[in-house]
Structure formats: structure tokens, C-alpha cells
PDB file of C-alpha atoms and ligand atoms in Angstrom:
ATOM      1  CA  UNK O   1      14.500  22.133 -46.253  1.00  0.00           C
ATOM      2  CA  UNK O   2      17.030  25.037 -46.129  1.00  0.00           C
ATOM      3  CA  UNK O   3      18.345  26.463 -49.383  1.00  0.00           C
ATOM      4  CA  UNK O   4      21.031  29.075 -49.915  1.00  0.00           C
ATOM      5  CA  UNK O   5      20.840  30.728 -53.736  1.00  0.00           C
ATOM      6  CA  UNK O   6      23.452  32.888 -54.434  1.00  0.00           C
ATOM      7  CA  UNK O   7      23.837  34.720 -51.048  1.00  0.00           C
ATOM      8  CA  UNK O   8      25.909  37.268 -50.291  1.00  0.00           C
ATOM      9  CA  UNK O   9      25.775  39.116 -46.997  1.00  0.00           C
ATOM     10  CA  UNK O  10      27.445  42.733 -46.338  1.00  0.00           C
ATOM     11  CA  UNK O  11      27.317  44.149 -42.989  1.00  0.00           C
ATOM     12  CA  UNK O  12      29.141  47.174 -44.336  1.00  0.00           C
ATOM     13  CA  UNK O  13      31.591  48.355 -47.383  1.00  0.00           C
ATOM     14  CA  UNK O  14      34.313  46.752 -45.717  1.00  0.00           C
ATOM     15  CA  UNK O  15      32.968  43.267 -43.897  1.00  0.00           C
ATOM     16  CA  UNK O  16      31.506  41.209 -46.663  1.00  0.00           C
ATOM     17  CA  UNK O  17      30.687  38.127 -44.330  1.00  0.00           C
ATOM     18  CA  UNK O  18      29.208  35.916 -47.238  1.00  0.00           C
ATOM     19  CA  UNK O  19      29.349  35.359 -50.585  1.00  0.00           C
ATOM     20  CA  UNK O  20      27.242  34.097 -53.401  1.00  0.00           C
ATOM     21  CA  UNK O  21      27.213  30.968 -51.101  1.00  0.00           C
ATOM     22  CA  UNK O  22      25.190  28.120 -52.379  1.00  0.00           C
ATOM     23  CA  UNK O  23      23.757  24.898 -50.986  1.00  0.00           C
ATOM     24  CA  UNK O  24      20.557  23.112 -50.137  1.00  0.00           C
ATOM     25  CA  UNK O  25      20.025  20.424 -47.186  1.00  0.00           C
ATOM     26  CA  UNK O  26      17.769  18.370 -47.631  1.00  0.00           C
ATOM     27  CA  UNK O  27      14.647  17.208 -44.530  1.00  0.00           C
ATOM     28  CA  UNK O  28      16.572  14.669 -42.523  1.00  0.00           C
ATOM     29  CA  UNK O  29      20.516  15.341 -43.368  1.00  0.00           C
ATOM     30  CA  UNK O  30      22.905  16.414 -41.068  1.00  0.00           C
ATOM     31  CA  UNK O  31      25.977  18.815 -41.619  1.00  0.00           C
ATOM     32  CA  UNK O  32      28.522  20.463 -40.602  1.00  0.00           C
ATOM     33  CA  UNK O  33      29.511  24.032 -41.149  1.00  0.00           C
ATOM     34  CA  UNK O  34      33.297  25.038 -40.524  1.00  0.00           C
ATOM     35  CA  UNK O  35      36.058  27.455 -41.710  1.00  0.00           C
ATOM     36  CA  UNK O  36      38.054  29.912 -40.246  1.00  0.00           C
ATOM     37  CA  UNK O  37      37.258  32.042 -36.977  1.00  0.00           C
ATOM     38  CA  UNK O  38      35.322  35.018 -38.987  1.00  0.00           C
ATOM     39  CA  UNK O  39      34.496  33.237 -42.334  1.00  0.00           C
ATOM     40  CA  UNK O  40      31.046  33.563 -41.494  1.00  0.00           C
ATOM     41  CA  UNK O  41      29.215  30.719 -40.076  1.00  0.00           C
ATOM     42  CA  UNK O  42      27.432  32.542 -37.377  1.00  0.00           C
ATOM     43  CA  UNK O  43      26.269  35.086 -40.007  1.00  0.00           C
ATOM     44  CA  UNK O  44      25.480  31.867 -42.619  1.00  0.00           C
ATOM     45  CA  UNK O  45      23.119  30.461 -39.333  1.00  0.00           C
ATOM     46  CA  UNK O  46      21.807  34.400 -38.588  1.00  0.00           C
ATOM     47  CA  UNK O  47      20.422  34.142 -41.940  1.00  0.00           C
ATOM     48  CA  UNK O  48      18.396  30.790 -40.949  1.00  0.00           C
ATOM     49  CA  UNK O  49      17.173  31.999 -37.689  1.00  0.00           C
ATOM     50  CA  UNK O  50      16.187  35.767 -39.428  1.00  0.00           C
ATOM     51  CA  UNK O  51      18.787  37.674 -37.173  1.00  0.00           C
ATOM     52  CA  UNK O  52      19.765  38.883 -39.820  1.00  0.00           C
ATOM     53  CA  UNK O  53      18.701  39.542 -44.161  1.00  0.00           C
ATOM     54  CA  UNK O  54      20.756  38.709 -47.096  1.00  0.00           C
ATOM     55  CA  UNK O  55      22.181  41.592 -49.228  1.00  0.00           C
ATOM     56  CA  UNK O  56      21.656  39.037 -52.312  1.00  0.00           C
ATOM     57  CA  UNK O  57      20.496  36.098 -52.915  1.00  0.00           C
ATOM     58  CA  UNK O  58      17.619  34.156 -51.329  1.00  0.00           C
ATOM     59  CA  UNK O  59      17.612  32.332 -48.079  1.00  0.00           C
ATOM     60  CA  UNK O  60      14.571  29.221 -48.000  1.00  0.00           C
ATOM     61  CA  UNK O  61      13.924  27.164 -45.602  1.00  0.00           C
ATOM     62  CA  UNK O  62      10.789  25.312 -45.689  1.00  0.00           C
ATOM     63  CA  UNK O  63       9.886  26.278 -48.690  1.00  0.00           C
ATOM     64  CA  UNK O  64       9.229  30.362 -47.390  1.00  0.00           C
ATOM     65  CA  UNK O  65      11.729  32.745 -49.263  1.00  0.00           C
ATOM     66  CA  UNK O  66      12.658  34.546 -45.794  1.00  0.00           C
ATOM     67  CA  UNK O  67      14.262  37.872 -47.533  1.00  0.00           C
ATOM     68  CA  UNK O  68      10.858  39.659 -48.018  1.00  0.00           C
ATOM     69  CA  UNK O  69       9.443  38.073 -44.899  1.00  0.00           C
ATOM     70  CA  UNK O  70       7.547  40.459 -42.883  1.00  0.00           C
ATOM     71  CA  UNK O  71       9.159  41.365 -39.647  1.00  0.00           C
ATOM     72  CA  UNK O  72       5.989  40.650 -37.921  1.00  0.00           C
ATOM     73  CA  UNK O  73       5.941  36.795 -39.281  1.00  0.00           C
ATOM     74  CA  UNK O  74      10.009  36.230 -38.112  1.00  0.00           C
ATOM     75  CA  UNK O  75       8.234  34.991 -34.876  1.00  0.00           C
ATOM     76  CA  UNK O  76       6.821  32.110 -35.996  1.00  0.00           C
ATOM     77  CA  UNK O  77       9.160  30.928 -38.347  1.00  0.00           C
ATOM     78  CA  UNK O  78      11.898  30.958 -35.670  1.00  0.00           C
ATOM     79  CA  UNK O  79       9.506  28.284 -34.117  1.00  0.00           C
ATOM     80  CA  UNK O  80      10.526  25.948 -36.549  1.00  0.00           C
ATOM     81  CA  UNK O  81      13.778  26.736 -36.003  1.00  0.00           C
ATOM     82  CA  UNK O  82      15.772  25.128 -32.801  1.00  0.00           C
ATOM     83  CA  UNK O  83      18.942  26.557 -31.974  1.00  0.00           C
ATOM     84  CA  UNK O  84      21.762  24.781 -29.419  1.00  0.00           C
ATOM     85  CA  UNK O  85      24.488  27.056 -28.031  1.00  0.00           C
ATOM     86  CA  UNK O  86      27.883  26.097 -26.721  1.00  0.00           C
ATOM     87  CA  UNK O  87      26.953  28.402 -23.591  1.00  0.00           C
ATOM     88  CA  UNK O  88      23.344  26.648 -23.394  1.00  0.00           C
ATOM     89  CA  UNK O  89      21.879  29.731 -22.787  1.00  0.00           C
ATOM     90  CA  UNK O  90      20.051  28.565 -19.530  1.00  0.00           C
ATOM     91  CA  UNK O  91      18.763  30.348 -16.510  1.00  0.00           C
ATOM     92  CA  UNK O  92      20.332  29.331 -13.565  1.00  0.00           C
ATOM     93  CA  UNK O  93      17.722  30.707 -11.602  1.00  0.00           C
ATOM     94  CA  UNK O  94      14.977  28.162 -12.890  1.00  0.00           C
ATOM     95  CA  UNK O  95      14.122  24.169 -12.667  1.00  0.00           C
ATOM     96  CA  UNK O  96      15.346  21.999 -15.847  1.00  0.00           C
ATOM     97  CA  UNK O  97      11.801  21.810 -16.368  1.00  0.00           C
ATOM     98  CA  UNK O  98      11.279  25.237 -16.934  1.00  0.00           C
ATOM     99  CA  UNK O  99      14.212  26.095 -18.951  1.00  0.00           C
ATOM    100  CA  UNK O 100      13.054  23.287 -21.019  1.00  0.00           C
ATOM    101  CA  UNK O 101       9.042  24.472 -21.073  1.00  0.00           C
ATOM    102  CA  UNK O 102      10.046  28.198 -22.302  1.00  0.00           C
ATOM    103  CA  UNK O 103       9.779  28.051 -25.936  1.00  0.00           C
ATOM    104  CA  UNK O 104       6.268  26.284 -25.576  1.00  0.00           C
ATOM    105  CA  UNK O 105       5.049  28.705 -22.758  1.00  0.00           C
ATOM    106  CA  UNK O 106       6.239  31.688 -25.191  1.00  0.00           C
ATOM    107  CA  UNK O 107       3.992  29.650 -27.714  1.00  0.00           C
ATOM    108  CA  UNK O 108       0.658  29.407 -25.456  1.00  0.00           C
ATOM    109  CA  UNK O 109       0.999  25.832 -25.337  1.00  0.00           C
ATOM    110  CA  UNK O 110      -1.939  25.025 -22.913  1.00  0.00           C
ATOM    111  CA  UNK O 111      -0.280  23.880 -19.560  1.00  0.00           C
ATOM    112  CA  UNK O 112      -1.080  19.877 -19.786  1.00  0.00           C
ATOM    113  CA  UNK O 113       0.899  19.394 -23.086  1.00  0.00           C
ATOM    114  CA  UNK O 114       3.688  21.254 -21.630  1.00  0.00           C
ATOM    115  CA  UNK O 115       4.204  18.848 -19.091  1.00  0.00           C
ATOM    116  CA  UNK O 116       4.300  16.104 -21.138  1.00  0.00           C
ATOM    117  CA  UNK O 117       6.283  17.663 -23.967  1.00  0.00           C
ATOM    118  CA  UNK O 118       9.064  18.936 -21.586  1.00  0.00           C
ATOM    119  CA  UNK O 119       9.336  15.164 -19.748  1.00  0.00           C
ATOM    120  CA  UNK O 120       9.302  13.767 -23.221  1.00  0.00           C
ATOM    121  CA  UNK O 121      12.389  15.899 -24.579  1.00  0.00           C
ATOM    122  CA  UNK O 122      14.219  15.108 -21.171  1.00  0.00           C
ATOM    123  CA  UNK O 123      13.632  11.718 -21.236  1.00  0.00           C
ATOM    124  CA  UNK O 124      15.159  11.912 -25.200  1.00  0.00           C
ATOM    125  CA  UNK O 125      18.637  13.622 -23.440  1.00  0.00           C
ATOM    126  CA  UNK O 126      18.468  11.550 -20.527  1.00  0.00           C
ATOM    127  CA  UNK O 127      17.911  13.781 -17.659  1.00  0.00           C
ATOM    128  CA  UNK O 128      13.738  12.634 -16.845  1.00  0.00           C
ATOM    129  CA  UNK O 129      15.148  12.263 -13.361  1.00  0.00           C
ATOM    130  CA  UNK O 130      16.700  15.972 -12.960  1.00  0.00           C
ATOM    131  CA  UNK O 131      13.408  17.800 -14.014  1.00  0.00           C
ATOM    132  CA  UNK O 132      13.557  19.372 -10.617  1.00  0.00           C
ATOM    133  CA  UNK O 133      17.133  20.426 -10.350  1.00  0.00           C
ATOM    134  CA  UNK O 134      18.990  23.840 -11.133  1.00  0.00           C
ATOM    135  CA  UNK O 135      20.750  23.468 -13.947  1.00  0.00           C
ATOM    136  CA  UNK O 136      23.926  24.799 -11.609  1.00  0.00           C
ATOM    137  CA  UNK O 137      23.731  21.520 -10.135  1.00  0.00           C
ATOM    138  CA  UNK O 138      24.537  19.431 -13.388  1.00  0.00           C
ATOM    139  CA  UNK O 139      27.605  18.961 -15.141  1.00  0.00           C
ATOM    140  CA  UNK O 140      28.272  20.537 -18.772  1.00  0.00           C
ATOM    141  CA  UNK O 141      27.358  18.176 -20.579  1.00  0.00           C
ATOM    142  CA  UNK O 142      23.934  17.710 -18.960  1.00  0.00           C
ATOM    143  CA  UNK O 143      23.512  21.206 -18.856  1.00  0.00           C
ATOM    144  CA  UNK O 144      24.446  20.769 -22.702  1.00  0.00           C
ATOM    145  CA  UNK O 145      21.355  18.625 -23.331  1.00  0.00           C
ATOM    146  CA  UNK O 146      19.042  20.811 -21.067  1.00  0.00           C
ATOM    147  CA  UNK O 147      19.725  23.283 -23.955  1.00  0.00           C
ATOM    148  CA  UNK O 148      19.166  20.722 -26.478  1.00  0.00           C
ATOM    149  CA  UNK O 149      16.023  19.361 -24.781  1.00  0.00           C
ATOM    150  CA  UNK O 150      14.836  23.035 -24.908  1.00  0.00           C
ATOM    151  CA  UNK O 151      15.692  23.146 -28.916  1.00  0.00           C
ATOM    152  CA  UNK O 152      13.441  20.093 -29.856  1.00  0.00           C
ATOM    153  CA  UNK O 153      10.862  21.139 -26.906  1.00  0.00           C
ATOM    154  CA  UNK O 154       8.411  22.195 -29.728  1.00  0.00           C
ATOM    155  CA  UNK O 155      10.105  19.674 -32.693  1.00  0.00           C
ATOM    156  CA  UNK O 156      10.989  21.970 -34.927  1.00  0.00           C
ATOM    157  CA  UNK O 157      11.930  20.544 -38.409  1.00  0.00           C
ATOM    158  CA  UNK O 158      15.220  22.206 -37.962  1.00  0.00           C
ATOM    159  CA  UNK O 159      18.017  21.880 -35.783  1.00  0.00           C
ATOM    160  CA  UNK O 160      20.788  24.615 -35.762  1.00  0.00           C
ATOM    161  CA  UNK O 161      23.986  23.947 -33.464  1.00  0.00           C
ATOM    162  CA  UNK O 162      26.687  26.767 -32.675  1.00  0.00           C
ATOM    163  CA  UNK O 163      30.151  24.915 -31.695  1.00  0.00           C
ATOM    164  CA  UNK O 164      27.753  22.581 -29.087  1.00  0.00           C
ATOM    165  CA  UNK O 165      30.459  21.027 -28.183  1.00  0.00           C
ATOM    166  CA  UNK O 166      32.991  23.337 -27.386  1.00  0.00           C
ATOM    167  CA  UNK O 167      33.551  22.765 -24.222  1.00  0.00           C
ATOM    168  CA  UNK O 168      33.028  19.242 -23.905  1.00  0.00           C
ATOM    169  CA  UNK O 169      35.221  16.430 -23.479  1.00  0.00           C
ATOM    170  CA  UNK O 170      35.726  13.638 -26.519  1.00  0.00           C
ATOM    171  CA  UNK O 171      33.493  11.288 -24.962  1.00  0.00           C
ATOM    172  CA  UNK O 172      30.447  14.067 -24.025  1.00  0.00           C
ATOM    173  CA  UNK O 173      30.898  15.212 -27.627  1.00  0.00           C
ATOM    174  CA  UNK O 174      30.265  12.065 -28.919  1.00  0.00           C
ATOM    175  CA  UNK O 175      27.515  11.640 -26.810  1.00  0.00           C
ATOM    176  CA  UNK O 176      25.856  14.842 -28.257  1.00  0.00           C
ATOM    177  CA  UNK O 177      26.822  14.595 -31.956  1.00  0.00           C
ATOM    178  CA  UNK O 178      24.747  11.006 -31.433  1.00  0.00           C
ATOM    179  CA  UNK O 179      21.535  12.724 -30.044  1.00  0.00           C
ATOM    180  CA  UNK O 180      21.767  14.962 -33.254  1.00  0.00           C
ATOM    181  CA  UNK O 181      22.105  11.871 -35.422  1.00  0.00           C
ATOM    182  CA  UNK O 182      18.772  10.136 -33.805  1.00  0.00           C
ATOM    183  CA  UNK O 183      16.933  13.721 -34.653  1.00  0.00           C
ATOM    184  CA  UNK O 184      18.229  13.876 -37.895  1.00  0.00           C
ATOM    185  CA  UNK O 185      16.761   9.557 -38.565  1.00  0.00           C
ATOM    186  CA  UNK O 186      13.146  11.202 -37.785  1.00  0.00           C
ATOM    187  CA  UNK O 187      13.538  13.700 -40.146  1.00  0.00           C
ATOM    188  CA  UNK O 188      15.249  17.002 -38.731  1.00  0.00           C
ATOM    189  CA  UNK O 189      17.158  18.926 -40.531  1.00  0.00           C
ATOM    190  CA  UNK O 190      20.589  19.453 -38.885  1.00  0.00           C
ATOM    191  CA  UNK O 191      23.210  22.160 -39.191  1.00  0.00           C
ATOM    192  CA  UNK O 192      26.359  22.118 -36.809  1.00  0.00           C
ATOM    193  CA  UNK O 193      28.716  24.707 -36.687  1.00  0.00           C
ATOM    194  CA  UNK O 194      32.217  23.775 -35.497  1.00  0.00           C
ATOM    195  CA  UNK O 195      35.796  24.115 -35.311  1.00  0.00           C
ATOM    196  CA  UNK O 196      36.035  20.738 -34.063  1.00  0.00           C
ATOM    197  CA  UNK O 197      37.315  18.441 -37.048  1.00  0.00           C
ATOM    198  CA  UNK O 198      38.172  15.712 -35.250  1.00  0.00           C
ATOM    199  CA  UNK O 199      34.401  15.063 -34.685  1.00  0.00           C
ATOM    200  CA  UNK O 200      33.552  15.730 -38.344  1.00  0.00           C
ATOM    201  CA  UNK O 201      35.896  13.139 -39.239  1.00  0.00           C
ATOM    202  CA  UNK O 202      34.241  10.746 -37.277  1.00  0.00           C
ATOM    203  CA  UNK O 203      31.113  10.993 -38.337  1.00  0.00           C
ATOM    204  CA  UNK O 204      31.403  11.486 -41.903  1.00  0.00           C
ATOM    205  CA  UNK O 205      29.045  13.605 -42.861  1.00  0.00           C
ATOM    206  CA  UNK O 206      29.002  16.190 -45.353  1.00  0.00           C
ATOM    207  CA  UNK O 207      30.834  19.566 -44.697  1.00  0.00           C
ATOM    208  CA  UNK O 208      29.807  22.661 -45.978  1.00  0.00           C
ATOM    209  CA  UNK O 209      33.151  24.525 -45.674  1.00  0.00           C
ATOM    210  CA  UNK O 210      33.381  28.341 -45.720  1.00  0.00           C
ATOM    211  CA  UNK O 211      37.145  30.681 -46.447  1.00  0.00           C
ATOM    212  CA  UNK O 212      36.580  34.433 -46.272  1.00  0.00           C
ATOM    213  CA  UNK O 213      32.993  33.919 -46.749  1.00  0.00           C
ATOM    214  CA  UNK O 214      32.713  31.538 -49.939  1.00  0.00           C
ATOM    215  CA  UNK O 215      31.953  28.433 -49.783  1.00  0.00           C
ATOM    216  CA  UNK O 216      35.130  26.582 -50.686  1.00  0.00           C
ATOM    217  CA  UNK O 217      33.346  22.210 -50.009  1.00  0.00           C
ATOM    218  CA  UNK O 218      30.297  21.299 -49.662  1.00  0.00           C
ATOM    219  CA  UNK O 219      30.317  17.705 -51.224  1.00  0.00           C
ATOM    220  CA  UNK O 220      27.666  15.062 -49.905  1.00  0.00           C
ATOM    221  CA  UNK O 221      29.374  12.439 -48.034  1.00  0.00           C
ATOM    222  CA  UNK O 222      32.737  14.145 -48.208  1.00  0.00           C
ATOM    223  CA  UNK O 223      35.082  14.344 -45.395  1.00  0.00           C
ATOM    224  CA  UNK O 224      37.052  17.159 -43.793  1.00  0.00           C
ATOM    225  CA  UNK O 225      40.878  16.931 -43.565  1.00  0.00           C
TER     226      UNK O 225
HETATM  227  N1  ATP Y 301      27.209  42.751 -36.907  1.00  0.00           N
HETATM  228  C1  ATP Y 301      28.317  42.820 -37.658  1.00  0.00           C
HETATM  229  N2  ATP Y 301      28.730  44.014 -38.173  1.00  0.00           N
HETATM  230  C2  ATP Y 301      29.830  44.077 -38.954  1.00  0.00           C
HETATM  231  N3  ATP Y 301      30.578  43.020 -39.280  1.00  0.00           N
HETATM  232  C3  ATP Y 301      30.235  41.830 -38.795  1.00  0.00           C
HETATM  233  C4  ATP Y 301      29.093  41.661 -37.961  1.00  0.00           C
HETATM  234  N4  ATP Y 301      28.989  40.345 -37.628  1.00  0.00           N
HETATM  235  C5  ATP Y 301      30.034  39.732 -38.226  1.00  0.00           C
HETATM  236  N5  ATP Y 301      30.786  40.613 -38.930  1.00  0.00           N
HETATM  237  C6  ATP Y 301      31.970  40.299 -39.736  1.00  0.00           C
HETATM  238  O1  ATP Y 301      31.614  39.301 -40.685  1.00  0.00           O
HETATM  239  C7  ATP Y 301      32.657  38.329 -40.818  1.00  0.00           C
HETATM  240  C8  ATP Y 301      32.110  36.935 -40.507  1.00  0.00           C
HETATM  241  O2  ATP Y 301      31.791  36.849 -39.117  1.00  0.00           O
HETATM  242  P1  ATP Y 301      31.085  35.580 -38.456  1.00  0.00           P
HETATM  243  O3  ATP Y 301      30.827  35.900 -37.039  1.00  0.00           O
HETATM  244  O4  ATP Y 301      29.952  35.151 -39.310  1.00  0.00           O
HETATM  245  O5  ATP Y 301      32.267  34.478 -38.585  1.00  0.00           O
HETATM  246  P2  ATP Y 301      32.425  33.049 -37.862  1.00  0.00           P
HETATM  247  O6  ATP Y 301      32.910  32.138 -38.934  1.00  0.00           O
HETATM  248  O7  ATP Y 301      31.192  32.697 -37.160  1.00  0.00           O
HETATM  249  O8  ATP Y 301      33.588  33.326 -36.817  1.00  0.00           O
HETATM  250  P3  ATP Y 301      33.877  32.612 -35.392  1.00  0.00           P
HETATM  251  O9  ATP Y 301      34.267  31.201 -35.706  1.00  0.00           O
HETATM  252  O10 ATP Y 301      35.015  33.408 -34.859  1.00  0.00           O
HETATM  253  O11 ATP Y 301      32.629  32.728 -34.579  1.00  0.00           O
HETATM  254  C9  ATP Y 301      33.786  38.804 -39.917  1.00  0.00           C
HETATM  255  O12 ATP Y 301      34.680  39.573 -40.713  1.00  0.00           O
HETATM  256  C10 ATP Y 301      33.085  39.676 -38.906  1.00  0.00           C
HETATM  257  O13 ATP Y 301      33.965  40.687 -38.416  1.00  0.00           O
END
């Protein structure tokens, strides 16, 4: 489902943030994605979500070589593409429902699906009964799923996941990195970046690892430690 050949990425002559990293997930696994603070796993998920182009190599995911895409198509591939951040991302100035219905309003999803695909993501995360509520008014970790909620909204075959748990307790974590598991049995694709190794131990999944932008582990079933 996502396939890294041989990618290097250069922002300039001096910050090589990848290179000639290789891997392929395949539909339905779940990784992480670790290293270093600056070894370049926000650049490696940039790539996914188009933000930004390799210098070399090719970037796949889905089968679509995304280096020559046309900017015009990056739209709807990002579609297929949810992303979780550790600062949700949420506006605080709109329901749970609608922070949850944007990525299918920005779609033209005809209003009587989006009702019922915004209740069904909440009910996934467990907030059905806070539809109504600011998402001030919920604690981090609920306001953590909100974002998630919003990421699957429109089911995207992948899942992308920026340190979602950094600010969350052990037991919140754990209640996350489980959600992620139950998208990943019905087929998502899931990539998790984060410094956290205690939860990649636990779960025991593999771990692509990155040092000055190579790709130093990336063995299936391997653990971190
Ligand atoms: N837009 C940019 N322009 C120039 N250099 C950049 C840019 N974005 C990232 N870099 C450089 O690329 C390298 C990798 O950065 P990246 O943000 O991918 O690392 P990271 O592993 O996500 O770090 P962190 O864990 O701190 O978020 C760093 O040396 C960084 O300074």
C-alpha cells in the first residue's frame, strides 16, 4: 500500500532529511516510525501526504507513483490519506460533530451521509454521546479521538499518526494505539510516528527506524530496544 524505493529527500545542500530509504507496508499492517528528533520522520510522512516531493527515488502508495503527480490531483489523493496529530488540530469554536464532518463537507458529501458517517466514526472512538459538545469541554484524550474520528471520517485506506500520543497518559495511550490496531484488522494501512518506545515495545510491531535520515531497522515483527 505505501512503498518507499530508494528515496532520498534534500531540502537544501546542507539538510539532507532522507536517504535512499526503503520499505513497503503492506494493506492492513501497522508500524511504527522512530529515530532521533530531526532524523526525518515528519519529512518520511510529508512525502505520503504530498507536502512535500522526493529528490530521488519514488514514493507509492496505492499503487500511484506520487513524484510526477500533478499538483492539481494532490487533492484527492490526500483523501485517501488520514492524518492524526498530537495537537488534534481541532477548532474549538465548532461542535464534535463538525470537526468530525469537515473532511466529507470539503468532499461534497451530500448532507444525509454526513450525518451518519460522522455518528458512525464517533461511535468507533466512543464519544456518540458528545456530538454536541465543544471539543474545549473534553479531556485530551477525547479530544485525541475527535481528531482520529475526523481521520477515518471518509475511511481512507491509510492511516498516518504524528506522536498521537504525546501528551497522553500510559493508560489513554494504550487506549489509542488499540483503536489503531482495530483499523489496521479491517484493512488500513497504519503508520505511527513516535518517540514513545515504551508503547512500541508493547505492541510489537514492526519498527521502521530512521538515524540521520537512513533507515537503520525496519524488520517485520522486530522490536525496538
Ligand atoms: N522545510 C525544511 N527546510 C529545510 N530543512 C528542513 C525542512 N524540514 C525539515 N528539515 C530538516 O530535515 C531534517 C529532518 O527533519 P524532520 O522534521 O523530518 O525530522 P523528525 O525526525 O520529524 O524530527 P522531530 O522528531 O524533531 O519532529 C532536519 O535536519 C531538519 O532540520
Amino acid at each position: 500500500m505505501i512503498e518507499f524505493r530508494q528515496v532520498t529527500k534534500r531540502y537544501d545542500s546542507d539538510h539532507t532529511a532522507l536517504r535512499q530509504v526503503n520499505f513497503g507496508l503492506e494493506r492492513g499492517e501497522l508500524a511504527f516510525l522512530t529515530g532521533h528528533s530531526g532524523a526525518g520522520k515528519s519529512t518520511l510522512l510529508k512525502l505520503i501526504m504530498v507536502m512535500e516531493r522526493p529528490s530521488a527515488g519514488e514514493v507509492i502508495v496505492g499503487g500511484q507513483v506520487l513524484n510526477t503527480l500533478p499538483r492539481r490531483q494532490v487533492p484527492y489523493i490526500r483523501r485517501h490519506i488520514g492524518v492524526v496529530f498530537q495537537n488534534h488540530q481541532l477548532l474549538f469554536d465548532r461542535t464534535v460533530f463538525d470537526n468530525v464532518a469537515m473532511p466529507l463537507e470539503v468532499m461534497g458529501t451530500p448532507a444525509r451521509d454526513i450525518g451518519r458517517r460522522v455518528r458512525a466514526a464517533l461511535d468507533k472512538v466512543g464519544l456518540l454521546s458528545k456530538e454536541k459538545m465543544n471539543p474545549l469541554q473534553l479531556s485530551g484524550g477525547e479530544q485525541q479521538r475527535v481528531g482520529i474520528a475526523r481521520a477515518v471520517v471518509n475511511k481512507p485506506p491509510v492511516l498516518l499518526a504524528d506522536e498521537p500520543t504525546g501528551n497522553l497518559d500510559p493508560e489513554l495511550s494504550a487506549d489509542i494505539m488499540r483503536l489503531f490496531t482495530e483499523f489496521s484488522q479491517v484493512g488500513v494501512t497504519v503508520l505511527i510516528a513516535t518517540h514513545d518506545i515504551a508503547l512500541i515495545n508493547d505492541l510489537g510491531r514492526r519498527t521502521l527506524t530512521l538515524d540521520h535520515g537512513r533507515l537503520v531497522a525496519g524488520v517485520a515483527g522486530g522490536r525496538h530496544g
